[in-house]
Coordinates of C-alpha atoms in Angstrom, one line a residue:
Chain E
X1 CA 83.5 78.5 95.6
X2 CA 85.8 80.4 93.6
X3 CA 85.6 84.1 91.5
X4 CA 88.0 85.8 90.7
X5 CA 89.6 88.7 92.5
X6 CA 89.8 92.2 91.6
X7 CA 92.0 93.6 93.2
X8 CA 95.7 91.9 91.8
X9 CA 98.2 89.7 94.1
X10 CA 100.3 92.2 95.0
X11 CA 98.3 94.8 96.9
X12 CA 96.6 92.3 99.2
X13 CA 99.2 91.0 102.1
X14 CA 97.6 87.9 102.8
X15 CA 94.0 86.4 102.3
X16 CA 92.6 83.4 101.4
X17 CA 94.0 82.7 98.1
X18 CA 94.1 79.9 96.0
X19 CA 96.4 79.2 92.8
X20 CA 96.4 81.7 90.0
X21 CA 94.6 79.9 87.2
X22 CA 96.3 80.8 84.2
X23 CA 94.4 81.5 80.7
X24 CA 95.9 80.5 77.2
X25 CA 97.6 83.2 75.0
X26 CA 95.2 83.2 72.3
X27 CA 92.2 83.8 74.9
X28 CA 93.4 87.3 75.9
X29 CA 93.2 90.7 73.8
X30 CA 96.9 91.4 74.2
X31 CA 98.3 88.2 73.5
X32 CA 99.9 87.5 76.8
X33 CA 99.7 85.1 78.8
X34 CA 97.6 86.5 81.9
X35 CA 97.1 84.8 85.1
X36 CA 93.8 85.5 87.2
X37 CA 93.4 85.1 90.4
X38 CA 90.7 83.6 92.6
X39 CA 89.8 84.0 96.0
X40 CA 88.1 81.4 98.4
X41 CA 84.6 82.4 98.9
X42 CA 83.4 80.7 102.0
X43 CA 79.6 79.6 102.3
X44 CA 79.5 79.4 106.1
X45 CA 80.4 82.4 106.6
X46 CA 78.4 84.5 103.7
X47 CA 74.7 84.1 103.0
X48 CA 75.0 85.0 99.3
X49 CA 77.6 82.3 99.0
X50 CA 75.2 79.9 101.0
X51 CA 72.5 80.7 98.5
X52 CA 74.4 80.7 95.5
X53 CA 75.4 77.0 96.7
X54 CA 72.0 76.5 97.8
X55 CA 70.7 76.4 94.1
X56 CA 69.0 79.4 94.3
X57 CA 67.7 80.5 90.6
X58 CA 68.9 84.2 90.4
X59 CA 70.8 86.2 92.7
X60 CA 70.4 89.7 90.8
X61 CA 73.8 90.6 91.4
X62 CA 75.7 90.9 87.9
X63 CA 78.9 92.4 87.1
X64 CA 77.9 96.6 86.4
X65 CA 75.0 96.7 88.9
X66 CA 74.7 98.6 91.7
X67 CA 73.8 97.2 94.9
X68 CA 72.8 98.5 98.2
X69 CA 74.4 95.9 101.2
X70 CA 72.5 96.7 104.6
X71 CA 74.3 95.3 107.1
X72 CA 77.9 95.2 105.8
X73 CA 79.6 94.0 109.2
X74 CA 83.3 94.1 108.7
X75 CA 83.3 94.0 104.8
X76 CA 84.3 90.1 103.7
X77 CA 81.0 89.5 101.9
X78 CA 80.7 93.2 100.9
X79 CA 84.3 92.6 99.1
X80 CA 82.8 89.6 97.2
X81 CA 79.9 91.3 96.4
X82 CA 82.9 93.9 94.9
X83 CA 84.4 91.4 92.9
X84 CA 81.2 90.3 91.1
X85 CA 80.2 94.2 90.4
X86 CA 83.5 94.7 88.5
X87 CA 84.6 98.4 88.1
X88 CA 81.7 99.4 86.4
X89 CA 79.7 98.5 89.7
X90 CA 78.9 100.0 92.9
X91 CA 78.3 98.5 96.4
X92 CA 76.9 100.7 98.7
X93 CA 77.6 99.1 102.5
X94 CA 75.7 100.3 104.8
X95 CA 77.1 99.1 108.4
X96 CA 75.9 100.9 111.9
X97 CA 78.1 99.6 114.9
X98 CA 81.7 101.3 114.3
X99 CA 83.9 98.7 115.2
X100 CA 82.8 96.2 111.7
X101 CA 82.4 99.6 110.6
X102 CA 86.2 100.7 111.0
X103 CA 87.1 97.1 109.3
X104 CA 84.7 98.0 106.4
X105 CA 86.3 101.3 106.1
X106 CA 90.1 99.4 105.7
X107 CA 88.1 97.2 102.9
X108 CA 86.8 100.6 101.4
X109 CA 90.3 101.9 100.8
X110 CA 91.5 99.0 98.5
X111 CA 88.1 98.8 96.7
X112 CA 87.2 101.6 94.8
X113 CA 83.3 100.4 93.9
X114 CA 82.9 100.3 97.4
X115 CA 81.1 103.7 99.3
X116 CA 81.3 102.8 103.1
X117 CA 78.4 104.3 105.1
X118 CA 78.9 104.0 109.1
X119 CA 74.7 104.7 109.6
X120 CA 71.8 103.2 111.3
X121 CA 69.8 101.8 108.2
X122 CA 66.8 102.7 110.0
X123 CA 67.4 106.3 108.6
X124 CA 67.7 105.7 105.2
X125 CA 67.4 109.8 104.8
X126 CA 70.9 109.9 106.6
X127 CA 72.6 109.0 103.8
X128 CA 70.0 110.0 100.9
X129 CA 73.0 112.0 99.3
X130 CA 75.6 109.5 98.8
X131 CA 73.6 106.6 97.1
X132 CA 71.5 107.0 94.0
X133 CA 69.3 104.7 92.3
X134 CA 70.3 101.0 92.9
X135 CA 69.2 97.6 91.1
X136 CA 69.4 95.2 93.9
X137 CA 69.5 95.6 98.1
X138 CA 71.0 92.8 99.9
X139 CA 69.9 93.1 103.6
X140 CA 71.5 91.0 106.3
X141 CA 70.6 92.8 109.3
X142 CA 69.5 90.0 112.0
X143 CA 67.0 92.9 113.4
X144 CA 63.4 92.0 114.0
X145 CA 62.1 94.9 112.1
X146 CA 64.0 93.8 109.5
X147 CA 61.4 94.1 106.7
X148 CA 60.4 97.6 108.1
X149 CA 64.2 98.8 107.2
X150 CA 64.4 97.2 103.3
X151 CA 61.0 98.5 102.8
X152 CA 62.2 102.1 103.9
X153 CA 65.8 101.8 101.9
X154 CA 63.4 100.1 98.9
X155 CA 61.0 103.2 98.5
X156 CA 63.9 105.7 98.4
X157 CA 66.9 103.9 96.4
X158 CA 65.9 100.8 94.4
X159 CA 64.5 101.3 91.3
X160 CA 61.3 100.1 89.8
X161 CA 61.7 96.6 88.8
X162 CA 64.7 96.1 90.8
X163 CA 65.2 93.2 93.2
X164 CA 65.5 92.8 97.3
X165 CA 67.2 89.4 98.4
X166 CA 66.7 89.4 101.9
X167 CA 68.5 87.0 104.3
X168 CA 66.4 86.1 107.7
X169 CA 67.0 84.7 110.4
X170 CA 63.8 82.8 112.2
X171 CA 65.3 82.8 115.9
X172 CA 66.1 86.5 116.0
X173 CA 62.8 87.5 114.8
X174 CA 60.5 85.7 116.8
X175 CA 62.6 82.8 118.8
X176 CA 59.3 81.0 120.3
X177 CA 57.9 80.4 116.4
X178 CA 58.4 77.6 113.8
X179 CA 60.6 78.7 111.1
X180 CA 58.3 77.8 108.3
X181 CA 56.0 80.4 110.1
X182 CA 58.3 83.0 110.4
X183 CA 59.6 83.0 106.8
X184 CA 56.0 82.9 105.4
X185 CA 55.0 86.4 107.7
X186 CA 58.2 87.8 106.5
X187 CA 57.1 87.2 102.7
X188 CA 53.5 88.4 103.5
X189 CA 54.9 91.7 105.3
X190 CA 57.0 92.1 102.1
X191 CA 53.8 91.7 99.8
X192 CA 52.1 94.7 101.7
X193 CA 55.4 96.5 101.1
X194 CA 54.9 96.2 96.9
X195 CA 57.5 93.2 97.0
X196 CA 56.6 90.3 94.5
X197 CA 58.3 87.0 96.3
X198 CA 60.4 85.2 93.8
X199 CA 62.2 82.4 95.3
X200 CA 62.7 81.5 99.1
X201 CA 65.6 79.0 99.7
X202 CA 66.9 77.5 103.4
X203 CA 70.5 77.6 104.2
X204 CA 70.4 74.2 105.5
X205 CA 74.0 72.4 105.7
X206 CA 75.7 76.0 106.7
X207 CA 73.2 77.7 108.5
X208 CA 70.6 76.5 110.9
X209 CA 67.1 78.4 110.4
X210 CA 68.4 80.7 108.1
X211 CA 66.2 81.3 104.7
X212 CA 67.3 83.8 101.9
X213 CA 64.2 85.5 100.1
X214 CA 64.7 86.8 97.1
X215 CA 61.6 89.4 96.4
X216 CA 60.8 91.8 93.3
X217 CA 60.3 95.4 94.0
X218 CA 57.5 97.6 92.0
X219 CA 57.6 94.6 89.1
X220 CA 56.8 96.4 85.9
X221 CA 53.4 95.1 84.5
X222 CA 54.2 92.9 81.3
X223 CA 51.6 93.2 78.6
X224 CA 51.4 89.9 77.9
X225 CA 50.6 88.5 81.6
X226 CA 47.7 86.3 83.0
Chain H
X1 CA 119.9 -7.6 155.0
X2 CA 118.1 -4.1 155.7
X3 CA 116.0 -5.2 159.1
X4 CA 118.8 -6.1 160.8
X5 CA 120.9 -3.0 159.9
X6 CA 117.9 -0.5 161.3
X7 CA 118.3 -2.6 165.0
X8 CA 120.8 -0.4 165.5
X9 CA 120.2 3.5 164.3
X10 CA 122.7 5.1 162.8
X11 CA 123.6 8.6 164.0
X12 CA 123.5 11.4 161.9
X13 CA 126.8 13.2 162.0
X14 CA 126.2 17.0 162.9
X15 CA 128.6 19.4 161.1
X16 CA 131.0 21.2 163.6
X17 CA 130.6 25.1 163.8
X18 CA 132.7 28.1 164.7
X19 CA 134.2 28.0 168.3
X20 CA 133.2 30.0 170.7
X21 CA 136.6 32.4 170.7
X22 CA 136.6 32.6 166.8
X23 CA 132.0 33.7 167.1
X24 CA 133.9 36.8 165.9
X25 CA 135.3 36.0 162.2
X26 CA 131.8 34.2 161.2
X27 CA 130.6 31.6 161.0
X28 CA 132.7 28.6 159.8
X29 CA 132.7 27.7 156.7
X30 CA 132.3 24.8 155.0
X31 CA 132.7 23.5 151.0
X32 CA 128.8 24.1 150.3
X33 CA 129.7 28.0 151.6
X34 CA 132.8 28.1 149.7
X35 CA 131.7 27.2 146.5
X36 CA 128.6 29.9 146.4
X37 CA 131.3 32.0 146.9
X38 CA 133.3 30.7 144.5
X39 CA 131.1 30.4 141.8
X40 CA 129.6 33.8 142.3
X41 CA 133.1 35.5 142.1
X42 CA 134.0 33.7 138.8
X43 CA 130.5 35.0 137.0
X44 CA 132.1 38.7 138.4
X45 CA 135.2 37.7 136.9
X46 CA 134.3 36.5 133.4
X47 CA 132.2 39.6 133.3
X48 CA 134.6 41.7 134.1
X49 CA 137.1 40.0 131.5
X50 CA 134.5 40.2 128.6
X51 CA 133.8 43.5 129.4
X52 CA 137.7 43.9 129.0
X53 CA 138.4 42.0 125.5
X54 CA 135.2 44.1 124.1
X55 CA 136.9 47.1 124.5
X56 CA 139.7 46.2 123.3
X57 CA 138.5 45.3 120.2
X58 CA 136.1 48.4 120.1
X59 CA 135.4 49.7 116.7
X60 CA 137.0 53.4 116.8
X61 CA 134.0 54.3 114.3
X62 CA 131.0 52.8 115.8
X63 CA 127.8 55.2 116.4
X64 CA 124.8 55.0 118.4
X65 CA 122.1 57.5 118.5
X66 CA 122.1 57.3 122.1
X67 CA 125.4 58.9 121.7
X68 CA 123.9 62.8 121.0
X69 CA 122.7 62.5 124.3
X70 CA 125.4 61.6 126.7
X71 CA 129.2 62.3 127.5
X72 CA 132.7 61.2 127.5
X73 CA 134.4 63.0 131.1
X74 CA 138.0 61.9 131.0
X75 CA 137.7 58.7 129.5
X76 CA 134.6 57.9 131.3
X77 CA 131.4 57.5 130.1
X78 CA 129.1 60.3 132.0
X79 CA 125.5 58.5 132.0
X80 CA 122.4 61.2 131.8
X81 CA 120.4 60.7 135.1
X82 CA 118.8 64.1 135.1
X83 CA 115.4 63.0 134.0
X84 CA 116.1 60.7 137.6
X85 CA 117.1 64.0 139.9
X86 CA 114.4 66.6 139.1
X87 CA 113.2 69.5 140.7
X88 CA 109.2 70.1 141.7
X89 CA 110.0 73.2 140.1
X90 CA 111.4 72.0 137.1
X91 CA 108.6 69.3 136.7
X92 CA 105.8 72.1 137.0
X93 CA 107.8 73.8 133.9
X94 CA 108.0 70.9 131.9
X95 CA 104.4 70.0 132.4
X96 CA 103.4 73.6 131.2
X97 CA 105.5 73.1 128.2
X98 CA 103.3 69.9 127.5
X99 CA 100.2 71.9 128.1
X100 CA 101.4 74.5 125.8
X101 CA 102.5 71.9 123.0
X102 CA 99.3 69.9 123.1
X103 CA 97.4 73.2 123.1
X104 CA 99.1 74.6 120.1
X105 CA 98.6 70.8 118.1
X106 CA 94.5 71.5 118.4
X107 CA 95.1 75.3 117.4
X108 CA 96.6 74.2 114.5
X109 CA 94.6 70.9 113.7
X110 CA 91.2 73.4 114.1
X111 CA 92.2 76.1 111.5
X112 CA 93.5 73.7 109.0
X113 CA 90.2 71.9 109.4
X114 CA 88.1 75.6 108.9
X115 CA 90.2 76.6 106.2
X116 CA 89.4 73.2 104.7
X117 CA 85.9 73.7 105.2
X118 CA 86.0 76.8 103.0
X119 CA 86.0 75.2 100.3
X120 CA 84.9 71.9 101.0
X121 CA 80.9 72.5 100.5
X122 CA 79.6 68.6 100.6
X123 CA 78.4 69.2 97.3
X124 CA 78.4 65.7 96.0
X125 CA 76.5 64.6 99.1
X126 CA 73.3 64.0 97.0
X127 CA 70.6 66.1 99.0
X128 CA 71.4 65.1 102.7
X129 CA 70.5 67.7 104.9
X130 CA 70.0 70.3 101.7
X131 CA 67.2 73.1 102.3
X132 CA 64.2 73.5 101.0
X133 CA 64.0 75.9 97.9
X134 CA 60.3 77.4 97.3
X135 CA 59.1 79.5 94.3
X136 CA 56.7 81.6 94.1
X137 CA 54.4 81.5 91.5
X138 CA 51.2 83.8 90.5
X139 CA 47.9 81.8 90.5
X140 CA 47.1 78.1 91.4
X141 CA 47.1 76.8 87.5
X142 CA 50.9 78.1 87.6
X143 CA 51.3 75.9 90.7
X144 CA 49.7 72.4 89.4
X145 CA 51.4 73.1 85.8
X146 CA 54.8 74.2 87.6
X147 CA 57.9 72.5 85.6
X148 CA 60.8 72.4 87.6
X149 CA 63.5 72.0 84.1
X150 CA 61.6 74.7 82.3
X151 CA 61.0 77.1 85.4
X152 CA 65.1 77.0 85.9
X153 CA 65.1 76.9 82.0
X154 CA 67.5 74.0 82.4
X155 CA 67.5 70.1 81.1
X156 CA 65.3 67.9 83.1
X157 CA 68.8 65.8 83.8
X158 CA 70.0 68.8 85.6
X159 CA 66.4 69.9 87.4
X160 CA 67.1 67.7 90.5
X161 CA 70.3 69.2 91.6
X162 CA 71.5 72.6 93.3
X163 CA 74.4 72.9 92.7
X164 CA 75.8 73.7 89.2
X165 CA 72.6 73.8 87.8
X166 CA 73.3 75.5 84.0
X167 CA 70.8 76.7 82.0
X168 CA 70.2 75.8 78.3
X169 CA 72.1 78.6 76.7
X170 CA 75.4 77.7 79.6
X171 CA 75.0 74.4 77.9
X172 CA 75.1 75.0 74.4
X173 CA 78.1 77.7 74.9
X174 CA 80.1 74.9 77.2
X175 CA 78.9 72.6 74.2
X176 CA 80.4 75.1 71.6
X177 CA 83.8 75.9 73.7
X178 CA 84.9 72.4 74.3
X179 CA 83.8 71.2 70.7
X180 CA 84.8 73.7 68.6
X181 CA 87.9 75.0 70.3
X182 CA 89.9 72.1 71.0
X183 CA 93.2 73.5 71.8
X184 CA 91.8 75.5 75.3
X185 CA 92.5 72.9 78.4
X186 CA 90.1 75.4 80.5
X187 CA 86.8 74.1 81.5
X188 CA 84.2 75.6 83.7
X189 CA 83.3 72.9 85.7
X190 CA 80.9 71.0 82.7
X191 CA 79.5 67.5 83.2
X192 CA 80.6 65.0 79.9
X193 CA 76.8 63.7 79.8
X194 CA 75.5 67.0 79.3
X195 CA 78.0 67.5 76.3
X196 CA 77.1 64.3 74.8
X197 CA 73.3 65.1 75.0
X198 CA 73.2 68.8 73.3
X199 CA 76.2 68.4 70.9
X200 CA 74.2 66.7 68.5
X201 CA 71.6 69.3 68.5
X202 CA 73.5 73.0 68.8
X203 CA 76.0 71.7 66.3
X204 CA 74.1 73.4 63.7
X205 CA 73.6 76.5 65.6
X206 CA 78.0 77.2 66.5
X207 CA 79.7 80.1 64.5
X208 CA 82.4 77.6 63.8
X209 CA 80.2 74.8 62.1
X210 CA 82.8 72.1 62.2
X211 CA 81.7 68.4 61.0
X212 CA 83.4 66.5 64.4
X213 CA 83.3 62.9 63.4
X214 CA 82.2 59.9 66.0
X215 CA 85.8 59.5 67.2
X216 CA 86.6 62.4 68.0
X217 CA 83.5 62.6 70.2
X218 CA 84.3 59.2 71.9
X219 CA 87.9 60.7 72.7
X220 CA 86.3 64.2 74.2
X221 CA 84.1 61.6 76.3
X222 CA 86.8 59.2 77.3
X223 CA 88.7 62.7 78.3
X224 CA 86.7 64.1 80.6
X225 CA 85.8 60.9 82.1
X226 CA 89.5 60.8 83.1
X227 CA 89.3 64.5 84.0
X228 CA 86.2 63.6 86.3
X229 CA 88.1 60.8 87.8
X230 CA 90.7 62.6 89.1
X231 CA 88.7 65.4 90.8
X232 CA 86.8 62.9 92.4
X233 CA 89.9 61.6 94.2
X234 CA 91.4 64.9 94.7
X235 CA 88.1 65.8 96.3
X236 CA 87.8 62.5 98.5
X237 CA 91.2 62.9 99.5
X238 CA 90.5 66.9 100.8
X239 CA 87.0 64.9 102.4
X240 CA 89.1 62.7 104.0
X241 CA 91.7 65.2 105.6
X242 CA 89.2 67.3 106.6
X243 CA 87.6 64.6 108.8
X244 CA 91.3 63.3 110.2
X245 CA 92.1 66.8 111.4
X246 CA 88.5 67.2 113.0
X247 CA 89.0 64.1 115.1
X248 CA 92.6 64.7 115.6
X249 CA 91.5 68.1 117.3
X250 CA 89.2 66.1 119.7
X251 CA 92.1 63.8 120.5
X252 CA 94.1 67.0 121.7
X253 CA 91.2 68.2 123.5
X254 CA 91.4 65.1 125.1
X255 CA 94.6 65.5 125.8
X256 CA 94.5 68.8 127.1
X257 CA 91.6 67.8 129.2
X258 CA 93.9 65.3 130.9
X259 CA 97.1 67.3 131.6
X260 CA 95.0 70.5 133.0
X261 CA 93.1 68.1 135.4
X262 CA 96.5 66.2 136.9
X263 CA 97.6 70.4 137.0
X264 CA 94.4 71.0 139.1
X265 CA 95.2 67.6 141.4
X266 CA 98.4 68.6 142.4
X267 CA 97.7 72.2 143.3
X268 CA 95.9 73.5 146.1
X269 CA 92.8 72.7 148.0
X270 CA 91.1 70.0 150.0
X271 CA 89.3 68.3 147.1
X272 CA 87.3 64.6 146.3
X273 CA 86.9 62.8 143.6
X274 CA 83.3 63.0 142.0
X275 CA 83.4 60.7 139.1
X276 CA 86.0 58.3 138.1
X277 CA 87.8 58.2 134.5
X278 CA 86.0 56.9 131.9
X279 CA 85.8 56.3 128.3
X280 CA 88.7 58.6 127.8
X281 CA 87.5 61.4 129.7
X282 CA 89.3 62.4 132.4
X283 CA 88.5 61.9 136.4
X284 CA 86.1 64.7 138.3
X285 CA 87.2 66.3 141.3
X286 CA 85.0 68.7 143.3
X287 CA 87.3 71.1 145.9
X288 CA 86.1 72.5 149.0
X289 CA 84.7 76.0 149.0
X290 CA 87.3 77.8 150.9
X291 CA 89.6 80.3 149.6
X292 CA 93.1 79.6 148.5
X293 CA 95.0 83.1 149.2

């Protein structure tokens, strides 16, 4: 999967690249030709890829939103997430163990929608003062209270109607269980947390029991609804 | 007549051998002797006389590649027998170079194959081993009258598939942009039976109403079949390098396997061998648990 990269070929030494596609004179507002690049975006190693491929119906993440990324690790999904966000975005990457940490820093530098915070996301009221309201919280944490800490960064930073997509991993939170089982408590302790489940998708052919749910946070109550 | 002459038997003449103050020189020889020796010194000689009229009529010019590898020491040919006089030493060396070589052939064959796999995401393998995608939905009337096209607010062509999955509106603007503009070469990955389908009916709703006649829609058609073609055997071809650098990486582990177990062999230690080769694998040893120093 491809999308283009926001950060131009020069300033990057070396990364997965793949040809500059070119786009036609007439299609630009200047009138030159421009040439934009794209960057490889790898499914088996991100979940948001893995879902996008997956089919899912809506990832929530639009160019101008502001997302809050628990569980950054060393910042190669976080900078895709960057590229989709555009300048007018934000990624907030929240990261605990200072080694991935140090790497998401060195990511941080070159992206300038992207606020680094080196915290346990356990605390959300550590870092109250460097994120504001957000539309969308991707959580990859791998942690077995791992509904406990979106529920926590939910109620103080996302905003009413915005959306949590949530990727889970059955063996780390209960390794004796069936997968099915442990994706359907997840969604029901999400329910009690005043999450509306949306979609739940399976990584299948790049992750083994690995499901991405994609929940609705505080929806706001349509008038025409049944 | 014959009985007559066997009365009398005839001797059989003995041949005379070297005398007993001569034992010294040989033994005595005879014509049968004489012309082994005779004929084995003429082969030696028309050898030797070939070899002779051959180089004198030796091209000046002539090349062999062998040539790079051996010398001329004063007008003698110098023949390369090192590979015959090595050192232990110098064996071990060359053997670790191997090791190294084969080692950095799977290095390489493995990332080629994960980079390859970045972007090579089995898409067009038609739902094997796909997960499972559930929606959530708010009552149980929602659930028996669930519509998989209209849910994704796609065509019911498209409802089966995950990957590139448009919705209606992606559709009629892909419908629009490869219709009405067509001097832009850029597409964004659209599918030429989709275009067919909807062109009819968001012709009327385009910015740029522009009356496209039946030809011209053949020729879009019989374009981006073309178009389709060759991505299909670009992307079979990526498919099919991916899979020849996966197995030639388990041909160098193979390999490796081999040259680090003859290593093993010929170092220390009282050992025994535990399994013999098979099927490519190499032998099992077990050593004896003592110490080595």
């Amino acid at each position: 999967m491809l999308w283009s990269h926001l950060i131009p070929l020069q300033v990057l030494p070396s990364m997965e690249r793949s040809e500059l596609a070119s786009k036609a004179p007439s299609d630009t507002p200047g009138g030159a030709a421009v040439k934009t690049e794209y960057r490889v975006w790898n499914p088996f190693r991100s979940k948001i890829a893995a879902a996008i491929l997956g089919g899912v119906d809506d990832i929530w993440i639009k160019p101008g939103s502001k997302v809050l990324y628990i569980g950054a690790a060393a910042g190669t999904s976080v900078s895709h997430v960057s590229d989709i966000v555009g300048k007018t975005g934000a990624v907030y990457a929240v990261e605990f163990s200072h080694r991935p940490g140090r790497d998401l820093l060195g990511v941080a530098k070159l992206r300038t929608n992207i606020i680094p915070i080196v915290e346990d996301a356990r605390h959300p009221l550590k870092y109250r003062m460097l994120i504001g309201m957000v539309d969308c919280i991707f959580a990859d944490v791998a942690q077995p209270d791992q509904a406990r800490i979106v529920a926590l960064n939910a109620h103080y930073f996302l905003k009413n109607g915005g959306h949590a997509v949530i990727a889970v991993k059955a063996s780390c939170i209960d390794s004796t269980a069936a997968p099915e089982a442990v994706f359907r408590r997840e969604v029901s302790k999400l329910q009690k947390e005043n999450f509306k489940p949306l979609e739940q998708l399976t990584l299948e052919p790049y992750e083994r029991d690995h499901a991405v749910v994609i929940a609705e946070y505080r929806p706001k109550k349509s008038k025409s609804s049944d | 007549m014959s009985s007559l002459r066997n009365a009398v038997k005839r001797i059989a003449h003995k041949e005379r051998s070297q005398p007993v103050d001569r034992q010294h020189l040989g033994i005595l020889e005879k014509k049968k002797d004489y012309k082994q020796r005779a004929i084995d010194y003429h082969r030696k000689e028309d050898r030797k006389n070939a070899m002779k009229q051959k180089a004198s009529m030796r091209n000046p010019d002539e090349f062999y590649f062998g040539m790079h590898n051996s010398k001329m020491e004063d007008g003698k040919h110098k023949s390369n027998e090192d590979y015959r006089n090595l050192s232990p030493d110098l064996v071990k060396v060359m053997k670790d170079q191997d090791l190294s070589y084969i080692r950095m052939q799977k290095q390489k064959d493995t990332k080629k194959a994960e980079r390859l796999q970045a972007f090579l995401h089995l898409l067009d393998s038609d739902g094997v081993g796909t997960g499972t995608h559930t929606v959530f939905v708010g009552s149980k009337k929602d659930a028996r009258e669930f519509n998989v096209a209209d849910h994704f607010g796609t065509i019911p062509e498209m409802a089966g598939r995950a990957f590139n999955r448009l919705r209606k509106s992606d559709i009629e603007k892909l419908a629009q942009r490869k219709l009405g503009g067509s001097s832009t070469s850029t597409s964004r990955g659209g599918n030429d039976d989709v275009q067919v389908d909807d062109s009819n009916d968001n012709s009327q709703k385009q910015q740029q109403q522009k009356k496209l006649t039946v030809d011209q829609l053949n020729k879009l058609q019989r374009k981006e079949r073309k178009l389709a073609k060759t991505l299909a055997k670009a992307r079979s071809g990526s498919y099919k390098e991916l899979e020849s650098r996966r197995d030639r990486a388990d041909q160098m582990k193979t390999a490796e396997d081999h040259l680090v177990t003859e290593k093993l062999v010929a170092g220390k230690g009282r050992k025994r061998k535990v399994k013999a080769e098979d099927d490519g694998r190499p032998a099992q040893y077990k050593w004896r648990r003592k110490r080595l120093g």
